[in-house]
Coordinates of N, CA and C in Angstrom, one line a residue:
M765 N 19.8 -92.6 74.8 CA 19.9 -91.3 74.4 C 21.4 -91.0 74.0
K766 N 21.4 -90.3 73.0 CA 22.7 -90.0 72.4 C 23.1 -88.6 72.8
K767 N 24.3 -88.4 73.3 CA 24.8 -87.1 73.7 C 25.6 -86.5 72.5
T768 N 25.2 -85.3 72.2 CA 25.9 -84.6 71.1 C 27.0 -83.8 71.7
V769 N 28.1 -83.8 71.1 CA 29.3 -83.0 71.5 C 29.3 -81.8 70.7
R770 N 29.3 -80.7 71.4 CA 29.4 -79.4 70.7 C 30.8 -79.1 70.5
S771 N 31.1 -78.6 69.3 CA 32.5 -78.2 69.0 C 32.6 -76.7 69.3
M772 N 33.7 -76.4 70.0 CA 33.9 -75.0 70.4 C 34.4 -74.2 69.1
P773 N 34.0 -73.0 68.9 CA 34.5 -72.3 67.8 C 36.0 -72.0 68.1
A774 N 36.9 -72.1 67.1 CA 38.3 -71.9 67.2 C 38.8 -71.2 66.0
F775 N 40.1 -70.7 66.1 CA 40.7 -70.1 65.0 C 41.4 -71.2 64.2
T776 N 41.5 -71.0 63.0 CA 42.2 -71.9 62.1 C 43.7 -71.5 62.1
L777 N 44.5 -72.3 61.7 CA 46.0 -72.0 61.6 C 46.2 -70.8 60.7
L778 N 45.5 -70.7 59.6 CA 45.6 -69.6 58.6 C 45.2 -68.3 59.3
E779 N 44.1 -68.3 60.0 CA 43.7 -67.1 60.7 C 44.7 -66.6 61.8
M780 N 45.3 -67.6 62.5 CA 46.4 -67.2 63.4 C 47.6 -66.6 62.8
I781 N 48.0 -67.2 61.7 CA 49.2 -66.6 60.9 C 48.9 -65.2 60.5
I782 N 47.7 -65.0 59.9 CA 47.3 -63.6 59.5 C 47.3 -62.7 60.6
A783 N 46.7 -63.0 61.8 CA 46.6 -62.2 62.9 C 48.0 -61.8 63.5
I784 N 48.9 -62.8 63.5 CA 50.3 -62.6 64.0 C 51.0 -61.7 63.0
T785 N 50.8 -61.8 61.7 CA 51.5 -61.0 60.7 C 51.0 -59.6 60.9
V786 N 49.7 -59.3 61.0 CA 49.2 -58.0 61.2 C 49.8 -57.3 62.4
F787 N 49.8 -58.1 63.5 CA 50.3 -57.6 64.8 C 51.8 -57.3 64.7
T788 N 52.6 -58.1 64.0 CA 54.0 -57.8 63.8 C 54.2 -56.6 63.0
I789 N 53.4 -56.4 62.0 CA 53.6 -55.1 61.2 C 53.2 -53.9 62.0
F790 N 52.2 -54.0 62.8 CA 51.8 -52.9 63.6 C 52.9 -52.6 64.7
I791 N 53.5 -53.6 65.3 CA 54.5 -53.4 66.3 C 55.8 -52.7 65.6
G792 N 56.1 -53.2 64.4 CA 57.2 -52.7 63.7 C 57.0 -51.2 63.3
F793 N 55.9 -50.9 62.9 CA 55.5 -49.5 62.6 C 55.6 -48.6 63.8
S794 N 55.1 -49.1 64.9 CA 55.1 -48.4 66.2 C 56.5 -48.1 66.7
I795 N 57.4 -49.1 66.6 CA 58.8 -49.0 67.0 C 59.5 -47.9 66.1
G796 N 59.2 -48.0 64.8 CA 59.8 -47.0 63.9 C 59.4 -45.6 64.2
V797 N 58.1 -45.4 64.5 CA 57.6 -44.1 64.9 C 58.3 -43.6 66.2
Y798 N 58.4 -44.5 67.2 CA 59.0 -44.1 68.5 C 60.4 -43.8 68.3
L799 N 61.2 -44.5 67.5 CA 62.6 -44.2 67.3 C 62.8 -42.9 66.6
S800 N 61.9 -42.6 65.6 CA 62.0 -41.3 64.9 C 61.7 -40.2 65.9
Y801 N 60.7 -40.3 66.7 CA 60.3 -39.3 67.8 C 61.5 -39.2 68.7
H802 N 62.1 -40.2 69.1 CA 63.2 -40.2 70.1 C 64.4 -39.4 69.5
R803 N 64.8 -39.7 68.2 CA 65.9 -39.0 67.5 C 65.6 -37.5 67.4
T804 N 64.3 -37.2 67.0 CA 64.0 -35.8 66.9 C 64.0 -35.1 68.2
N805 N 63.6 -35.7 69.3 CA 63.6 -35.2 70.6 C 65.0 -34.9 71.1
Q806 N 65.9 -35.9 70.8 CA 67.3 -35.7 71.2 C 68.0 -34.5 70.5
E807 N 67.7 -34.3 69.2 CA 68.2 -33.2 68.4 C 67.6 -31.9 68.9
A808 N 66.4 -31.9 69.3 CA 65.7 -30.7 69.8 C 66.4 -30.3 71.2
L809 N 66.7 -31.3 72.0 CA 67.4 -31.0 73.3 C 68.8 -30.3 73.0
V810 N 69.5 -30.9 72.1 CA 70.8 -30.3 71.8 C 70.7 -28.9 71.2
M811 N 69.7 -28.7 70.3 CA 69.5 -27.4 69.7 C 69.0 -26.4 70.7
R812 N 68.2 -26.8 71.6 CA 67.7 -25.9 72.7 C 68.9 -25.5 73.6
S813 N 69.8 -26.5 73.9 CA 70.9 -26.2 74.7 C 71.9 -25.2 74.1
I814 N 72.2 -25.4 72.8 CA 73.1 -24.5 72.1 C 72.5 -23.2 71.9
M815 N 71.2 -23.1 71.6 CA 70.5 -21.8 71.4 C 70.6 -21.0 72.7
L816 N 70.4 -21.7 73.9 CA 70.5 -20.9 75.1 C 71.9 -20.4 75.4
E817 N 72.9 -21.1 75.0 CA 74.3 -20.7 75.2 C 74.5 -19.5 74.3
A818 N 74.1 -19.6 73.0 CA 74.4 -18.5 72.1 C 73.6 -17.3 72.4
E819 N 72.4 -17.4 72.9 CA 71.6 -16.3 73.3 C 72.2 -15.6 74.6
A820 N 72.7 -16.4 75.5 CA 73.4 -15.8 76.7 C 74.6 -15.1 76.3
A821 N 75.4 -15.6 75.4 CA 76.6 -14.9 74.9 C 76.3 -13.6 74.2
M822 N 75.3 -13.7 73.4 CA 74.8 -12.5 72.6 C 74.3 -11.4 73.6
A823 N 73.6 -11.9 74.6 CA 73.0 -10.9 75.6 C 74.2 -10.2 76.4
A824 N 75.2 -11.0 76.7 CA 76.3 -10.4 77.4 C 77.1 -9.4 76.5
L825 N 77.3 -9.7 75.3 CA 77.9 -8.8 74.3 C 77.1 -7.6 74.1
T826 N 75.8 -7.8 74.0 CA 74.9 -6.6 73.7 C 74.9 -5.6 74.9
E827 N 74.8 -6.2 76.1 CA 74.8 -5.3 77.3 C 76.1 -4.6 77.4
A828 N 77.2 -5.3 77.1 CA 78.6 -4.6 77.2 C 78.7 -3.5 76.2
V829 N 78.3 -3.8 74.9 CA 78.4 -2.7 73.9 C 77.6 -1.5 74.2
K830 N 76.4 -1.7 74.7 CA 75.5 -0.6 75.1 C 76.1 0.3 76.2
E831 N 76.7 -0.3 77.1 CA 77.2 0.4 78.3 C 78.6 0.9 78.2
N832 N 79.3 0.5 77.2 CA 80.8 0.9 77.1 C 81.0 1.6 75.8
R833 N 82.2 2.1 75.7 CA 82.7 2.7 74.5 C 83.6 1.8 73.7
V834 N 83.5 1.7 72.4 CA 84.4 0.9 71.6 C 85.8 1.4 71.6
D835 N 86.7 0.6 71.9 CA 88.2 0.9 71.8 C 88.7 0.6 70.4
Y836 N 88.7 1.6 69.6 CA 89.0 1.4 68.2 C 90.5 0.9 68.0
D837 N 91.4 1.2 68.8 CA 92.8 0.8 68.7 C 93.0 -0.7 68.9
R838 N 92.2 -1.3 69.7 CA 92.4 -2.8 70.0 C 91.3 -3.7 69.3
S839 N 90.3 -3.1 68.6 CA 89.3 -3.9 68.0 C 89.6 -4.3 66.6
D840 N 89.2 -5.5 66.2 CA 89.3 -6.0 64.8 C 88.2 -7.0 64.6
E841 N 88.4 -7.8 63.5 CA 87.3 -8.8 63.1 C 87.1 -9.8 64.2
S842 N 88.1 -10.3 64.9 CA 87.9 -11.3 65.9 C 88.1 -10.9 67.3
N843 N 88.3 -9.6 67.5 CA 88.4 -9.0 68.9 C 87.5 -7.8 69.0
L844 N 86.9 -7.6 70.1 CA 86.1 -6.4 70.4 C 86.5 -5.9 71.7
A845 N 87.2 -4.7 71.7 CA 87.7 -4.1 72.9 C 86.7 -3.0 73.3
L846 N 86.3 -2.9 74.5 CA 85.4 -1.9 75.0 C 86.0 -1.2 76.2
R847 N 85.7 0.1 76.4 CA 86.2 0.9 77.6 C 85.0 1.5 78.3
G848 N 85.0 1.3 79.6 CA 83.9 1.9 80.4 C 84.2 3.3 80.8
P849 N 83.2 4.0 81.3 CA 83.4 5.4 81.7 C 84.5 5.6 82.8
D850 N 84.6 4.5 83.6 CA 85.6 4.6 84.7 C 87.0 4.1 84.3
G851 N 87.2 3.8 83.1 CA 88.5 3.3 82.6 C 88.7 1.8 82.6
T852 N 87.8 1.1 83.1 CA 87.8 -0.4 83.0 C 87.6 -0.8 81.6
G853 N 88.1 -2.0 81.3 CA 88.0 -2.5 79.9 C 87.5 -3.9 79.8
L854 N 87.0 -4.2 78.7 CA 86.5 -5.6 78.4 C 87.1 -5.9 77.0
L855 N 87.7 -7.1 76.9 CA 88.2 -7.6 75.6 C 87.5 -8.9 75.3
Y856 N 86.6 -8.9 74.3 CA 86.0 -10.1 73.8 C 86.9 -10.7 72.7
A857 N 87.4 -11.9 72.8 CA 88.4 -12.4 71.9 C 87.9 -13.8 71.4
W858 N 88.0 -14.0 70.1 CA 87.7 -15.3 69.5 C 89.0 -16.0 69.1
D859 N 89.3 -17.2 69.7 CA 90.4 -18.0 69.4 C 90.0 -19.0 68.3
K860 N 90.5 -18.7 67.1 CA 90.0 -19.5 66.0 C 90.5 -21.0 66.1
E861 N 91.7 -21.2 66.5 CA 92.2 -22.6 66.6 C 91.4 -23.4 67.6
N862 N 91.2 -22.9 68.8 CA 90.5 -23.6 69.8 C 89.0 -23.4 69.8
E863 N 88.5 -22.6 68.9 CA 87.1 -22.3 68.7 C 86.5 -21.9 70.0
A864 N 87.1 -20.9 70.6 CA 86.6 -20.4 71.9 C 86.4 -18.9 71.9
L865 N 85.3 -18.5 72.5 CA 85.0 -17.0 72.7 C 85.1 -16.7 74.1
S866 N 86.0 -15.8 74.5 CA 86.2 -15.5 75.9 C 86.2 -14.0 76.1
V867 N 86.1 -13.6 77.3 CA 86.1 -12.2 77.7 C 87.2 -12.0 78.8
L868 N 87.9 -10.9 78.6 CA 89.0 -10.6 79.6 C 88.7 -9.2 80.1
S869 N 88.6 -9.0 81.4 CA 88.3 -7.7 81.9 C 89.6 -7.1 82.5
T870 N 89.8 -5.8 82.3 CA 90.9 -5.1 82.8 C 90.5 -4.0 83.7
A871 N 91.3 -3.7 84.7 CA 91.0 -2.6 85.6 C 91.5 -1.3 85.1
A872 N 91.1 -0.2 85.7 CA 91.6 1.1 85.2 C 93.1 1.2 85.3
D873 N 93.7 0.5 86.2 CA 95.2 0.6 86.3 C 95.9 -0.3 85.3
G874 N 95.2 -1.0 84.5 CA 95.8 -1.9 83.5 C 96.0 -3.3 83.9
S875 N 95.7 -3.7 85.1 CA 95.8 -5.1 85.5 C 94.6 -5.8 85.0
S876 N 94.8 -7.1 84.6 CA 93.7 -7.9 84.1 C 93.5 -9.1 84.8
G877 N 92.3 -9.6 84.7 CA 91.9 -10.9 85.4 C 92.1 -12.0 84.5
E878 N 91.5 -13.1 84.8 CA 91.6 -14.3 84.0 C 90.5 -14.3 82.9
A879 N 90.8 -14.8 81.7 CA 89.8 -14.8 80.6 C 88.7 -15.9 81.0
L880 N 87.5 -15.5 80.7 CA 86.3 -16.4 81.0 C 85.7 -16.8 79.7
L881 N 85.3 -18.1 79.5 CA 84.6 -18.5 78.3 C 83.2 -18.0 78.4
L882 N 82.6 -17.7 77.2 CA 81.3 -17.2 77.1 C 80.3 -18.4 76.8
H883 N 80.9 -19.6 76.8 CA 80.1 -20.8 76.4 C 80.6 -22.0 77.2
G884 N 79.9 -23.1 77.2 CA 80.3 -24.3 77.9 C 81.5 -24.9 77.2
P885 N 82.1 -25.8 78.0 CA 83.4 -26.5 77.5 C 83.1 -27.4 76.3
A886 N 81.9 -27.9 76.2 CA 81.6 -28.8 75.1 C 81.2 -28.1 73.8
T887 N 80.8 -26.8 74.0 CA 80.4 -26.0 72.9 C 81.6 -25.3 72.2
S888 N 81.6 -25.2 70.9 CA 82.6 -24.5 70.3 C 82.1 -23.3 69.5
A889 N 82.9 -22.2 69.5 CA 82.5 -21.0 68.8 C 83.1 -21.2 67.4
S890 N 82.3 -21.7 66.5 CA 82.8 -22.0 65.1 C 83.2 -20.8 64.4
F891 N 82.5 -19.7 64.5 CA 82.8 -18.5 63.8 C 82.3 -17.3 64.6
V892 N 83.1 -16.3 64.8 CA 82.7 -15.1 65.4 C 83.3 -13.9 64.6
S893 N 82.5 -12.9 64.4 CA 82.9 -11.7 63.7 C 82.4 -10.5 64.4
F894 N 83.3 -9.5 64.6 CA 82.9 -8.2 65.1 C 83.2 -7.2 64.0
R895 N 82.2 -6.4 63.6 CA 82.4 -5.3 62.7 C 81.9 -4.0 63.3
V896 N 82.8 -3.0 63.3 CA 82.4 -1.7 63.9 C 82.2 -0.7 62.9
F897 N 81.1 0.0 63.0 CA 80.8 1.1 62.0 C 80.6 2.4 62.8
P898 N 81.2 3.5 62.5 CA 82.1 3.8 61.4 C 83.5 3.2 61.7
E899 N 84.3 3.2 60.7 CA 85.7 2.6 60.8 C 86.6 3.6 61.6
K900 N 86.3 4.8 61.6 CA 87.1 5.8 62.3 C 86.4 6.1 63.7
D901 N 87.2 6.4 64.6 CA 86.7 6.6 66.0 C 85.9 8.0 66.0
P902 N 84.6 8.0 66.3 CA 83.9 9.3 66.3 C 84.2 10.1 67.5
Y903 N 84.8 9.5 68.5 CA 85.1 10.2 69.8 C 86.4 11.0 69.7
S904 N 87.3 10.6 68.7 CA 88.6 11.2 68.7 C 88.6 12.5 67.9
N905 N 87.7 12.7 66.9 CA 87.7 13.9 66.1 C 86.3 14.4 66.1
R906 N 86.0 15.3 67.0 CA 84.6 15.9 67.0 C 84.4 17.0 66.0
S907 N 85.4 17.4 65.3 CA 85.2 18.5 64.3 C 84.6 18.0 63.0
E908 N 84.8 16.7 62.7 CA 84.2 16.2 61.5 C 82.7 16.0 61.7
A909 N 81.9 16.7 60.8 CA 80.5 16.6 61.0 C 79.9 15.2 60.6
S910 N 80.6 14.5 59.7 CA 80.1 13.2 59.3 C 80.3 12.1 60.3
L911 N 81.1 12.3 61.4 CA 81.3 11.3 62.4 C 80.6 11.6 63.7
Q912 N 79.5 12.4 63.6 CA 78.9 12.8 64.9 C 77.7 11.8 65.2
Y913 N 78.0 10.5 65.3 CA 77.0 9.6 65.7 C 77.6 8.4 66.4
Q914 N 76.8 7.7 67.1 CA 77.3 6.6 67.9 C 77.8 5.4 67.1
P915 N 78.8 4.7 67.5 CA 79.3 3.5 66.8 C 78.3 2.4 66.9
T916 N 78.2 1.6 65.9 CA 77.4 0.4 65.8 C 78.3 -0.8 65.7
V917 N 78.0 -1.8 66.4 CA 78.8 -3.1 66.4 C 77.9 -4.2 65.8
Q918 N 78.4 -4.8 64.7 CA 77.7 -5.9 64.2 C 78.4 -7.2 64.6
I919 N 77.6 -8.0 65.3 CA 78.2 -9.3 65.9 C 77.5 -10.5 65.1
L920 N 78.4 -11.4 64.7 CA 77.9 -12.6 64.1 C 78.6 -13.8 64.9
L921 N 77.7 -14.6 65.5 CA 78.2 -15.8 66.3 C 77.6 -17.1 65.7
E922 N 78.5 -18.0 65.6 CA 78.1 -19.4 65.2 C 78.6 -20.3 66.3
F923 N 77.7 -20.9 67.0 CA 78.1 -21.9 68.1 C 77.7 -23.3 67.6
S924 N 78.5 -24.3 67.9 CA 78.2 -25.7 67.5 C 78.5 -26.6 68.7
L925 N 77.8 -27.7 68.6 CA 77.9 -28.7 69.7 C 77.7 -30.1 69.1
P926 N 78.5 -31.0 69.6 CA 78.3 -32.4 69.0 C 76.9 -32.9 69.3
G927 N 76.3 -33.4 68.2 CA 74.9 -33.9 68.3 C 74.8 -35.3 68.8
R928 N 73.6 -35.7 69.2 CA 73.4 -37.0 69.7 C 73.1 -37.9 68.6
V929 N 72.5 -37.4 67.5 CA 72.1 -38.2 66.4 C 73.0 -37.7 65.2
K930 N 72.9 -36.4 64.9 CA 73.8 -35.8 63.9 C 75.2 -35.6 64.4
E931 N 76.1 -35.5 63.5 CA 77.5 -35.3 64.0 C 77.7 -34.0 64.7
E932 N 77.1 -32.9 64.2 CA 77.2 -31.6 64.8 C 76.0 -30.8 64.6
V933 N 75.6 -30.0 65.6 CA 74.5 -29.1 65.5 C 75.0 -27.7 65.8
S934 N 74.6 -26.8 64.9 CA 75.1 -25.4 65.0 C 74.0 -24.4 64.9
V935 N 74.2 -23.3 65.5 CA 73.2 -22.2 65.5 C 74.0 -20.9 65.2
L936 N 73.4 -20.0 64.3 CA 74.0 -18.8 63.9 C 73.1 -17.6 64.4
L937 N 73.7 -16.7 65.1 CA 73.0 -15.5 65.5 C 73.8 -14.3 65.0
Q938 N 73.0 -13.3 64.6 CA 73.6 -12.0 64.2 C 72.8 -10.9 64.8
S939 N 73.5 -9.8 65.2 CA 72.9 -8.7 65.8 C 73.7 -7.4 65.6
S940 N 73.0 -6.3 65.5 CA 73.7 -5.0 65.4 C 73.3 -4.2 66.7
I941 N 74.3 -3.7 67.4 CA 74.1 -3.0 68.6 C 74.7 -1.6 68.5
T942 N 74.0 -0.6 68.9 CA 74.6 0.8 69.0 C 75.0 1.1 70.4
S943 N 76.2 1.6 70.5 CA 76.7 2.0 71.8 C 75.9 3.2 72.4
R944 N 75.6 3.1 73.7 CA 74.8 4.2 74.3 C 75.8 5.0 75.2
F945 N 77.0 4.8 75.0 CA 78.0 5.6 75.8 C 78.2 6.9 75.1
Y946 N 77.9 8.0 75.9 CA 78.0 9.3 75.4 C 79.2 10.0 76.1
Q947 N 79.9 10.8 75.3 CA 81.1 11.4 75.8 C 80.9 12.9 75.7

């Protein structure tokens, strides 16, 4: 009796090369998608961080403008001076060279504390602008009928932060706030 040897089915060399090529292309595509996702995620984290800082600074400025009176003598495009009903003061100042936005509080007797940054040390205030409307102090001359309304402060903030993928990520916020200080 003769024994027959069964041959096991196997892949040919050509089939193996094609399978490895398809697998390599799939892995390459998957790595590309993952790296793209990772880059986008890193930029979103930086953007979220800078947005939170800008919103916190804008909220602090908004609350201060609403509760205090604009000090027209000390305010300009890069400084916003406010006076409270009790004589205390706040000075929001933008240092263009250091790209820093800080607040300095003063007591009613004129003594002042230390200036505090309104953003983190890694964040820079690329551009800050304070515009006060009307240009004349409505509190100083109550006889003019055209100046019988509350001052409005227009604030423009641009904060930037070094990115993880891009060189720099920035966010721009603008708001107009009307003072609720009545005299």
